[in-house]
């Protein structure tokens, strides 16, 4: 069974620090990877997507992909209390299917 | 504009009721999805429509019946649900069905409570 694994947390970081969120996936043929942010009681909001090995930066967010290690991460620089949420790693395994990890809860302390 | 809308926001229904959830997008996306999400769990795929045709049914019980009247609308008809069906129902859409790079955008969801 194809899986996406995340540490459930909670991950607690002080305001202004870097938050590092990690995700591993089992399907070596996966080609596209996504990070969604989900506030309690709300729907997932797309933060980043990445298709190629390496880093992709967008503002305070950097996604990192290593297909050889089947590993994708999200770095949040200058973390703010408003970043406190659950972050879902999602992997497109083809055939319209995207598998979601269980999510990592992030708390940013003011 | 990456907006997907869903109605109603909240729904309470009895086990003998029939109700429908609605989803709409005007981004020209050609794939639309229904997900179910229980508390503290990831979204679980239920159905996928591509070019208005049902492409995936993830072995969902027949008390859930999807419908795609046109490329912008997606419905989920509910009948004889069970209390364990209470969850957040999410609609999503993506531009390029079947593409390895398809990005899904979610609506705000309908929170369903079955009594």
PDB file of N, CA, C and O in Angstrom, chain B residues 23-88:
ATOM      1  N   UNK B  23     -20.874  21.711  -5.006  1.00  0.00           N
ATOM      2  CA  UNK B  23     -19.543  22.267  -5.188  1.00  0.00           C
ATOM      3  C   UNK B  23     -19.497  22.955  -6.548  1.00  0.00           C
ATOM      4  O   UNK B  23     -20.064  22.443  -7.534  1.00  0.00           O
ATOM      5  N   UNK B  24     -18.823  24.099  -6.602  1.00  0.00           N
ATOM      6  CA  UNK B  24     -18.757  24.847  -7.855  1.00  0.00           C
ATOM      7  C   UNK B  24     -17.380  25.483  -8.010  1.00  0.00           C
ATOM      8  O   UNK B  24     -16.790  25.960  -7.040  1.00  0.00           O
ATOM      9  N   UNK B  25     -16.873  25.459  -9.233  1.00  0.00           N
ATOM     10  CA  UNK B  25     -15.626  26.155  -9.543  1.00  0.00           C
ATOM     11  C   UNK B  25     -15.751  26.769 -10.929  1.00  0.00           C
ATOM     12  O   UNK B  25     -16.371  26.184 -11.812  1.00  0.00           O
ATOM     13  N   UNK B  26     -15.141  27.932 -11.089  1.00  0.00           N
ATOM     14  CA  UNK B  26     -15.180  28.634 -12.381  1.00  0.00           C
ATOM     15  C   UNK B  26     -13.769  28.935 -12.847  1.00  0.00           C
ATOM     16  O   UNK B  26     -13.504  30.001 -13.414  1.00  0.00           O
ATOM     17  N   UNK B  27     -12.866  27.988 -12.610  1.00  0.00           N
ATOM     18  CA  UNK B  27     -11.475  28.157 -13.013  1.00  0.00           C
ATOM     19  C   UNK B  27     -11.180  27.409 -14.300  1.00  0.00           C
ATOM     20  O   UNK B  27     -10.032  27.380 -14.730  1.00  0.00           O
ATOM     21  N   UNK B  28     -12.192  26.779 -14.869  1.00  0.00           N
ATOM     22  CA  UNK B  28     -11.962  25.995 -16.073  1.00  0.00           C
ATOM     23  C   UNK B  28     -11.289  24.663 -15.802  1.00  0.00           C
ATOM     24  O   UNK B  28     -10.789  24.020 -16.735  1.00  0.00           O
ATOM     25  N   UNK B  29     -11.259  24.261 -14.536  1.00  0.00           N
ATOM     26  CA  UNK B  29     -10.657  22.980 -14.194  1.00  0.00           C
ATOM     27  C   UNK B  29     -11.507  21.834 -14.724  1.00  0.00           C
ATOM     28  O   UNK B  29     -12.744  21.900 -14.717  1.00  0.00           O
ATOM     29  N   UNK B  30     -10.841  20.763 -15.147  1.00  0.00           N
ATOM     30  CA  UNK B  30     -11.572  19.664 -15.770  1.00  0.00           C
ATOM     31  C   UNK B  30     -11.628  18.409 -14.901  1.00  0.00           C
ATOM     32  O   UNK B  30     -12.149  17.374 -15.335  1.00  0.00           O
ATOM     33  N   UNK B  31     -11.049  18.483 -13.708  1.00  0.00           N
ATOM     34  CA  UNK B  31     -11.166  17.377 -12.753  1.00  0.00           C
ATOM     35  C   UNK B  31     -11.728  17.910 -11.446  1.00  0.00           C
ATOM     36  O   UNK B  31     -11.343  18.986 -10.989  1.00  0.00           O
ATOM     37  N   UNK B  32     -12.648  17.160 -10.860  1.00  0.00           N
ATOM     38  CA  UNK B  32     -13.227  17.539  -9.582  1.00  0.00           C
ATOM     39  C   UNK B  32     -13.288  16.316  -8.684  1.00  0.00           C
ATOM     40  O   UNK B  32     -13.472  15.188  -9.165  1.00  0.00           O
ATOM     41  N   UNK B  33     -13.138  16.559  -7.398  1.00  0.00           N
ATOM     42  CA  UNK B  33     -12.919  15.491  -6.425  1.00  0.00           C
ATOM     43  C   UNK B  33     -13.830  15.679  -5.207  1.00  0.00           C
ATOM     44  O   UNK B  33     -14.103  16.805  -4.800  1.00  0.00           O
ATOM     45  N   UNK B  34     -14.231  14.571  -4.632  1.00  0.00           N
ATOM     46  CA  UNK B  34     -14.833  14.565  -3.300  1.00  0.00           C
ATOM     47  C   UNK B  34     -13.915  13.811  -2.360  1.00  0.00           C
ATOM     48  O   UNK B  34     -13.467  12.708  -2.663  1.00  0.00           O
ATOM     49  N   UNK B  35     -13.657  14.447  -1.198  1.00  0.00           N
ATOM     50  CA  UNK B  35     -12.904  13.836  -0.118  1.00  0.00           C
ATOM     51  C   UNK B  35     -13.760  13.848   1.144  1.00  0.00           C
ATOM     52  O   UNK B  35     -14.587  14.726   1.347  1.00  0.00           O
ATOM     53  N   UNK B  36     -13.453  12.894   2.019  1.00  0.00           N
ATOM     54  CA  UNK B  36     -14.046  12.855   3.349  1.00  0.00           C
ATOM     55  C   UNK B  36     -12.910  12.989   4.354  1.00  0.00           C
ATOM     56  O   UNK B  36     -11.871  12.337   4.213  1.00  0.00           O
ATOM     57  N   UNK B  37     -13.094  13.850   5.371  1.00  0.00           N
ATOM     58  CA  UNK B  37     -12.050  14.023   6.371  1.00  0.00           C
ATOM     59  C   UNK B  37     -12.657  13.954   7.768  1.00  0.00           C
ATOM     60  O   UNK B  37     -13.502  14.768   8.134  1.00  0.00           O
ATOM     61  N   UNK B  38     -12.198  12.971   8.519  1.00  0.00           N
ATOM     62  CA  UNK B  38     -12.573  12.851   9.920  1.00  0.00           C
ATOM     63  C   UNK B  38     -11.578  13.667  10.755  1.00  0.00           C
ATOM     64  O   UNK B  38     -10.463  13.964  10.316  1.00  0.00           O
ATOM     65  N   UNK B  39     -11.984  13.972  11.981  1.00  0.00           N
ATOM     66  CA  UNK B  39     -11.155  14.805  12.856  1.00  0.00           C
ATOM     67  C   UNK B  39      -9.773  14.191  13.056  1.00  0.00           C
ATOM     68  O   UNK B  39      -9.648  12.986  13.312  1.00  0.00           O
ATOM     69  N   UNK B  40      -8.754  15.034  12.928  1.00  0.00           N
ATOM     70  CA  UNK B  40      -7.357  14.662  13.141  1.00  0.00           C
ATOM     71  C   UNK B  40      -6.863  13.562  12.180  1.00  0.00           C
ATOM     72  O   UNK B  40      -5.901  12.851  12.481  1.00  0.00           O
ATOM     73  N   UNK B  41      -7.544  13.415  11.049  1.00  0.00           N
ATOM     74  CA  UNK B  41      -7.145  12.458  10.023  1.00  0.00           C
ATOM     75  C   UNK B  41      -6.924  13.195   8.712  1.00  0.00           C
ATOM     76  O   UNK B  41      -7.453  14.281   8.519  1.00  0.00           O
ATOM     77  N   UNK B  42      -6.177  12.598   7.772  1.00  0.00           N
ATOM     78  CA  UNK B  42      -6.013  13.258   6.473  1.00  0.00           C
ATOM     79  C   UNK B  42      -7.252  13.083   5.612  1.00  0.00           C
ATOM     80  O   UNK B  42      -8.076  12.194   5.880  1.00  0.00           O
ATOM     81  N   UNK B  43      -7.391  13.904   4.592  1.00  0.00           N
ATOM     82  CA  UNK B  43      -8.504  13.703   3.653  1.00  0.00           C
ATOM     83  C   UNK B  43      -8.400  12.341   2.975  1.00  0.00           C
ATOM     84  O   UNK B  43      -7.310  11.896   2.611  1.00  0.00           O
ATOM     85  N   UNK B  44      -9.543  11.699   2.795  1.00  0.00           N
ATOM     86  CA  UNK B  44      -9.620  10.410   2.100  1.00  0.00           C
ATOM     87  C   UNK B  44     -10.405  10.605   0.810  1.00  0.00           C
ATOM     88  O   UNK B  44     -11.537  11.087   0.829  1.00  0.00           O
ATOM     89  N   UNK B  45      -9.820  10.183  -0.288  1.00  0.00           N
ATOM     90  CA  UNK B  45     -10.469  10.339  -1.585  1.00  0.00           C
ATOM     91  C   UNK B  45     -11.709   9.453  -1.670  1.00  0.00           C
ATOM     92  O   UNK B  45     -11.674   8.281  -1.283  1.00  0.00           O
ATOM     93  N   UNK B  46     -12.797  10.050  -2.184  1.00  0.00           N
ATOM     94  CA  UNK B  46     -14.027   9.283  -2.409  1.00  0.00           C
ATOM     95  C   UNK B  46     -14.262   9.078  -3.900  1.00  0.00           C
ATOM     96  O   UNK B  46     -14.414   7.962  -4.376  1.00  0.00           O
ATOM     97  N   UNK B  47     -14.338  10.188  -4.638  1.00  0.00           N
ATOM     98  CA  UNK B  47     -14.672  10.138  -6.066  1.00  0.00           C
ATOM     99  C   UNK B  47     -13.833  11.160  -6.825  1.00  0.00           C
ATOM    100  O   UNK B  47     -13.462  12.201  -6.289  1.00  0.00           O
ATOM    101  N   UNK B  48     -13.584  10.832  -8.104  1.00  0.00           N
ATOM    102  CA  UNK B  48     -12.936  11.767  -9.016  1.00  0.00           C
ATOM    103  C   UNK B  48     -13.723  11.801 -10.310  1.00  0.00           C
ATOM    104  O   UNK B  48     -14.050  10.751 -10.864  1.00  0.00           O
ATOM    105  N   UNK B  49     -14.031  13.001 -10.786  1.00  0.00           N
ATOM    106  CA  UNK B  49     -14.609  13.202 -12.105  1.00  0.00           C
ATOM    107  C   UNK B  49     -13.571  13.882 -12.984  1.00  0.00           C
ATOM    108  O   UNK B  49     -12.957  14.874 -12.589  1.00  0.00           O
ATOM    109  N   UNK B  50     -13.398  13.338 -14.178  1.00  0.00           N
ATOM    110  CA  UNK B  50     -12.520  13.937 -15.165  1.00  0.00           C
ATOM    111  C   UNK B  50     -13.331  14.187 -16.427  1.00  0.00           C
ATOM    112  O   UNK B  50     -13.945  13.247 -16.947  1.00  0.00           O
ATOM    113  N   UNK B  51     -13.336  15.422 -16.907  1.00  0.00           N
ATOM    114  CA  UNK B  51     -14.151  15.790 -18.059  1.00  0.00           C
ATOM    115  C   UNK B  51     -15.588  15.292 -17.886  1.00  0.00           C
ATOM    116  O   UNK B  51     -16.178  14.701 -18.799  1.00  0.00           O
ATOM    117  N   UNK B  52     -16.112  15.515 -16.690  1.00  0.00           N
ATOM    118  CA  UNK B  52     -17.488  15.218 -16.317  1.00  0.00           C
ATOM    119  C   UNK B  52     -17.832  13.728 -16.291  1.00  0.00           C
ATOM    120  O   UNK B  52     -19.015  13.366 -16.197  1.00  0.00           O
ATOM    121  N   UNK B  53     -16.825  12.889 -16.374  1.00  0.00           N
ATOM    122  CA  UNK B  53     -17.073  11.451 -16.277  1.00  0.00           C
ATOM    123  C   UNK B  53     -16.419  10.901 -15.007  1.00  0.00           C
ATOM    124  O   UNK B  53     -15.294  11.301 -14.663  1.00  0.00           O
ATOM    125  N   UNK B  54     -17.117   9.979 -14.354  1.00  0.00           N
ATOM    126  CA  UNK B  54     -16.590   9.392 -13.141  1.00  0.00           C
ATOM    127  C   UNK B  54     -15.369   8.548 -13.469  1.00  0.00           C
ATOM    128  O   UNK B  54     -15.452   7.579 -14.230  1.00  0.00           O
ATOM    129  N   UNK B  55     -14.235   8.916 -12.899  1.00  0.00           N
ATOM    130  CA  UNK B  55     -12.989   8.213 -13.164  1.00  0.00           C
ATOM    131  C   UNK B  55     -12.576   7.313 -12.018  1.00  0.00           C
ATOM    132  O   UNK B  55     -11.914   6.298 -12.224  1.00  0.00           O
ATOM    133  N   UNK B  56     -12.879   7.706 -10.812  1.00  0.00           N
ATOM    134  CA  UNK B  56     -12.489   6.929  -9.639  1.00  0.00           C
ATOM    135  C   UNK B  56     -13.653   6.905  -8.648  1.00  0.00           C
ATOM    136  O   UNK B  56     -14.257   7.934  -8.347  1.00  0.00           O
ATOM    137  N   UNK B  57     -13.957   5.717  -8.167  1.00  0.00           N
ATOM    138  CA  UNK B  57     -14.862   5.517  -7.044  1.00  0.00           C
ATOM    139  C   UNK B  57     -14.101   4.634  -6.073  1.00  0.00           C
ATOM    140  O   UNK B  57     -13.850   3.459  -6.366  1.00  0.00           O
ATOM    141  N   UNK B  58     -13.702   5.188  -4.958  1.00  0.00           N
ATOM    142  CA  UNK B  58     -12.848   4.467  -4.029  1.00  0.00           C
ATOM    143  C   UNK B  58     -13.678   3.551  -3.123  1.00  0.00           C
ATOM    144  O   UNK B  58     -13.621   3.648  -1.888  1.00  0.00           O
ATOM    145  N   UNK B  59     -14.476   2.701  -3.735  1.00  0.00           N
ATOM    146  CA  UNK B  59     -15.274   1.724  -2.981  1.00  0.00           C
ATOM    147  C   UNK B  59     -16.135   2.394  -1.920  1.00  0.00           C
ATOM    148  O   UNK B  59     -16.235   1.932  -0.780  1.00  0.00           O
ATOM    149  N   UNK B  60     -16.746   3.490  -2.334  1.00  0.00           N
ATOM    150  CA  UNK B  60     -17.584   4.254  -1.410  1.00  0.00           C
ATOM    151  C   UNK B  60     -18.971   3.601  -1.345  1.00  0.00           C
ATOM    152  O   UNK B  60     -19.507   3.196  -2.382  1.00  0.00           O
ATOM    153  N   UNK B  61     -19.576   3.509  -0.155  1.00  0.00           N
ATOM    154  CA  UNK B  61     -20.923   2.912  -0.050  1.00  0.00           C
ATOM    155  C   UNK B  61     -21.938   3.636  -0.928  1.00  0.00           C
ATOM    156  O   UNK B  61     -21.831   4.852  -1.155  1.00  0.00           O
ATOM    157  N   UNK B  62     -22.918   2.894  -1.387  1.00  0.00           N
ATOM    158  CA  UNK B  62     -23.885   3.444  -2.343  1.00  0.00           C
ATOM    159  C   UNK B  62     -24.781   4.510  -1.740  1.00  0.00           C
ATOM    160  O   UNK B  62     -25.500   5.194  -2.483  1.00  0.00           O
ATOM    161  N   UNK B  63     -24.759   4.700  -0.440  1.00  0.00           N
ATOM    162  CA  UNK B  63     -25.545   5.771   0.161  1.00  0.00           C
ATOM    163  C   UNK B  63     -24.960   7.151  -0.189  1.00  0.00           C
ATOM    164  O   UNK B  63     -25.588   8.176   0.060  1.00  0.00           O
ATOM    165  N   UNK B  64     -23.756   7.163  -0.770  1.00  0.00           N
ATOM    166  CA  UNK B  64     -23.154   8.371  -1.325  1.00  0.00           C
ATOM    167  C   UNK B  64     -23.226   8.248  -2.851  1.00  0.00           C
ATOM    168  O   UNK B  64     -22.694   7.286  -3.415  1.00  0.00           O
ATOM    169  N   UNK B  65     -23.836   9.238  -3.506  1.00  0.00           N
ATOM    170  CA  UNK B  65     -23.993   9.173  -4.946  1.00  0.00           C
ATOM    171  C   UNK B  65     -23.520  10.478  -5.572  1.00  0.00           C
ATOM    172  O   UNK B  65     -24.146  11.525  -5.387  1.00  0.00           O
ATOM    173  N   UNK B  66     -22.409  10.447  -6.316  1.00  0.00           N
ATOM    174  CA  UNK B  66     -21.921  11.680  -6.916  1.00  0.00           C
ATOM    175  C   UNK B  66     -22.605  11.972  -8.246  1.00  0.00           C
ATOM    176  O   UNK B  66     -23.145  11.069  -8.898  1.00  0.00           O
ATOM    177  N   UNK B  67     -22.544  13.240  -8.613  1.00  0.00           N
ATOM    178  CA  UNK B  67     -23.115  13.670  -9.890  1.00  0.00           C
ATOM    179  C   UNK B  67     -22.335  14.878 -10.372  1.00  0.00           C
ATOM    180  O   UNK B  67     -22.017  15.773  -9.578  1.00  0.00           O
ATOM    181  N   UNK B  68     -22.033  14.901 -11.674  1.00  0.00           N
ATOM    182  CA  UNK B  68     -21.333  16.045 -12.248  1.00  0.00           C
ATOM    183  C   UNK B  68     -22.157  16.581 -13.410  1.00  0.00           C
ATOM    184  O   UNK B  68     -21.986  16.128 -14.550  1.00  0.00           O
ATOM    185  N   UNK B  69     -23.065  17.517 -13.149  1.00  0.00           N
ATOM    186  CA  UNK B  69     -23.976  17.992 -14.206  1.00  0.00           C
ATOM    187  C   UNK B  69     -23.269  18.724 -15.342  1.00  0.00           C
ATOM    188  O   UNK B  69     -23.722  18.672 -16.482  1.00  0.00           O
ATOM    189  N   UNK B  70     -22.190  19.429 -15.017  1.00  0.00           N
ATOM    190  CA  UNK B  70     -21.389  20.100 -16.047  1.00  0.00           C
ATOM    191  C   UNK B  70     -19.986  20.318 -15.517  1.00  0.00           C
ATOM    192  O   UNK B  70     -19.685  19.940 -14.385  1.00  0.00           O
ATOM    193  N   UNK B  71     -19.159  20.954 -16.294  1.00  0.00           N
ATOM    194  CA  UNK B  71     -17.745  21.047 -15.943  1.00  0.00           C
ATOM    195  C   UNK B  71     -17.485  21.918 -14.722  1.00  0.00           C
ATOM    196  O   UNK B  71     -16.389  21.880 -14.160  1.00  0.00           O
ATOM    197  N   UNK B  72     -18.471  22.703 -14.295  1.00  0.00           N
ATOM    198  CA  UNK B  72     -18.259  23.603 -13.156  1.00  0.00           C
ATOM    199  C   UNK B  72     -18.895  23.109 -11.863  1.00  0.00           C
ATOM    200  O   UNK B  72     -18.590  23.640 -10.799  1.00  0.00           O
ATOM    201  N   UNK B  73     -19.765  22.136 -11.964  1.00  0.00           N
ATOM    202  CA  UNK B  73     -20.559  21.718 -10.804  1.00  0.00           C
ATOM    203  C   UNK B  73     -20.305  20.268 -10.437  1.00  0.00           C
ATOM    204  O   UNK B  73     -20.140  19.408 -11.311  1.00  0.00           O
ATOM    205  N   UNK B  74     -20.331  20.026  -9.141  1.00  0.00           N
ATOM    206  CA  UNK B  74     -20.209  18.665  -8.632  1.00  0.00           C
ATOM    207  C   UNK B  74     -21.148  18.543  -7.447  1.00  0.00           C
ATOM    208  O   UNK B  74     -21.150  19.400  -6.560  1.00  0.00           O
ATOM    209  N   UNK B  75     -21.949  17.507  -7.459  1.00  0.00           N
ATOM    210  CA  UNK B  75     -22.878  17.259  -6.350  1.00  0.00           C
ATOM    211  C   UNK B  75     -22.539  15.947  -5.668  1.00  0.00           C
ATOM    212  O   UNK B  75     -21.955  15.041  -6.276  1.00  0.00           O
ATOM    213  N   UNK B  76     -22.927  15.851  -4.400  1.00  0.00           N
ATOM    214  CA  UNK B  76     -22.832  14.581  -3.687  1.00  0.00           C
ATOM    215  C   UNK B  76     -24.174  14.366  -3.007  1.00  0.00           C
ATOM    216  O   UNK B  76     -24.552  15.107  -2.096  1.00  0.00           O
ATOM    217  N   UNK B  77     -24.916  13.380  -3.498  1.00  0.00           N
ATOM    218  CA  UNK B  77     -26.238  13.070  -2.961  1.00  0.00           C
ATOM    219  C   UNK B  77     -26.094  12.071  -1.818  1.00  0.00           C
ATOM    220  O   UNK B  77     -25.371  11.065  -1.947  1.00  0.00           O
ATOM    221  N   UNK B  78     -26.793  12.369  -0.734  1.00  0.00           N
ATOM    222  CA  UNK B  78     -26.678  11.591   0.487  1.00  0.00           C
ATOM    223  C   UNK B  78     -28.024  10.962   0.835  1.00  0.00           C
ATOM    224  O   UNK B  78     -29.051  11.650   0.810  1.00  0.00           O
ATOM    225  N   UNK B  79     -28.022   9.690   1.160  1.00  0.00           N
ATOM    226  CA  UNK B  79     -29.275   9.005   1.509  1.00  0.00           C
ATOM    227  C   UNK B  79     -28.998   7.876   2.482  1.00  0.00           C
ATOM    228  O   UNK B  79     -28.095   7.083   2.265  1.00  0.00           O
ATOM    229  N   UNK B  80     -29.791   7.849   3.545  1.00  0.00           N
ATOM    230  CA  UNK B  80     -29.689   6.775   4.540  1.00  0.00           C
ATOM    231  C   UNK B  80     -28.295   6.688   5.136  1.00  0.00           C
ATOM    232  O   UNK B  80     -27.711   5.594   5.236  1.00  0.00           O
ATOM    233  N   UNK B  81     -27.756   7.838   5.509  1.00  0.00           N
ATOM    234  CA  UNK B  81     -26.409   7.845   6.080  1.00  0.00           C
ATOM    235  C   UNK B  81     -26.412   7.316   7.514  1.00  0.00           C
ATOM    236  O   UNK B  81     -27.459   7.235   8.172  1.00  0.00           O
ATOM    237  N   UNK B  82     -25.241   6.964   7.966  1.00  0.00           N
ATOM    238  CA  UNK B  82     -25.012   6.466   9.309  1.00  0.00           C
ATOM    239  C   UNK B  82     -24.277   7.514  10.146  1.00  0.00           C
ATOM    240  O   UNK B  82     -23.579   8.368   9.586  1.00  0.00           O
ATOM    241  N   UNK B  83     -24.395   7.449  11.456  1.00  0.00           N
ATOM    242  CA  UNK B  83     -23.676   8.429  12.292  1.00  0.00           C
ATOM    243  C   UNK B  83     -22.172   8.476  12.007  1.00  0.00           C
ATOM    244  O   UNK B  83     -21.565   9.546  12.092  1.00  0.00           O
ATOM    245  N   UNK B  84     -21.595   7.337  11.642  1.00  0.00           N
ATOM    246  CA  UNK B  84     -20.150   7.324  11.372  1.00  0.00           C
ATOM    247  C   UNK B  84     -19.779   8.058  10.086  1.00  0.00           C
ATOM    248  O   UNK B  84     -18.590   8.257   9.798  1.00  0.00           O
ATOM    249  N   UNK B  85     -20.783   8.474   9.318  1.00  0.00           N
ATOM    250  CA  UNK B  85     -20.526   9.269   8.120  1.00  0.00           C
ATOM    251  C   UNK B  85     -20.329  10.748   8.450  1.00  0.00           C
ATOM    252  O   UNK B  85     -19.993  11.549   7.567  1.00  0.00           O
ATOM    253  N   UNK B  86     -20.554  11.103   9.699  1.00  0.00           N
ATOM    254  CA  UNK B  86     -20.318  12.493  10.119  1.00  0.00           C
ATOM    255  C   UNK B  86     -18.848  12.837   9.905  1.00  0.00           C
ATOM    256  O   UNK B  86     -17.954  12.113  10.366  1.00  0.00           O
ATOM    257  N   UNK B  87     -18.602  13.943   9.199  1.00  0.00           N
ATOM    258  CA  UNK B  87     -17.236  14.309   8.831  1.00  0.00           C
ATOM    259  C   UNK B  87     -17.266  15.647   8.109  1.00  0.00           C
ATOM    260  O   UNK B  87     -18.333  16.226   7.880  1.00  0.00           O
ATOM    261  N   UNK B  88     -16.091  16.117   7.742  1.00  0.00           N
ATOM    262  CA  UNK B  88     -15.953  17.277   6.855  1.00  0.00           C
ATOM    263  C   UNK B  88     -15.828  16.749   5.432  1.00  0.00           C
ATOM    264  O   UNK B  88     -14.942  15.930   5.154  1.00  0.00           O
TER     265      UNK B  88
END
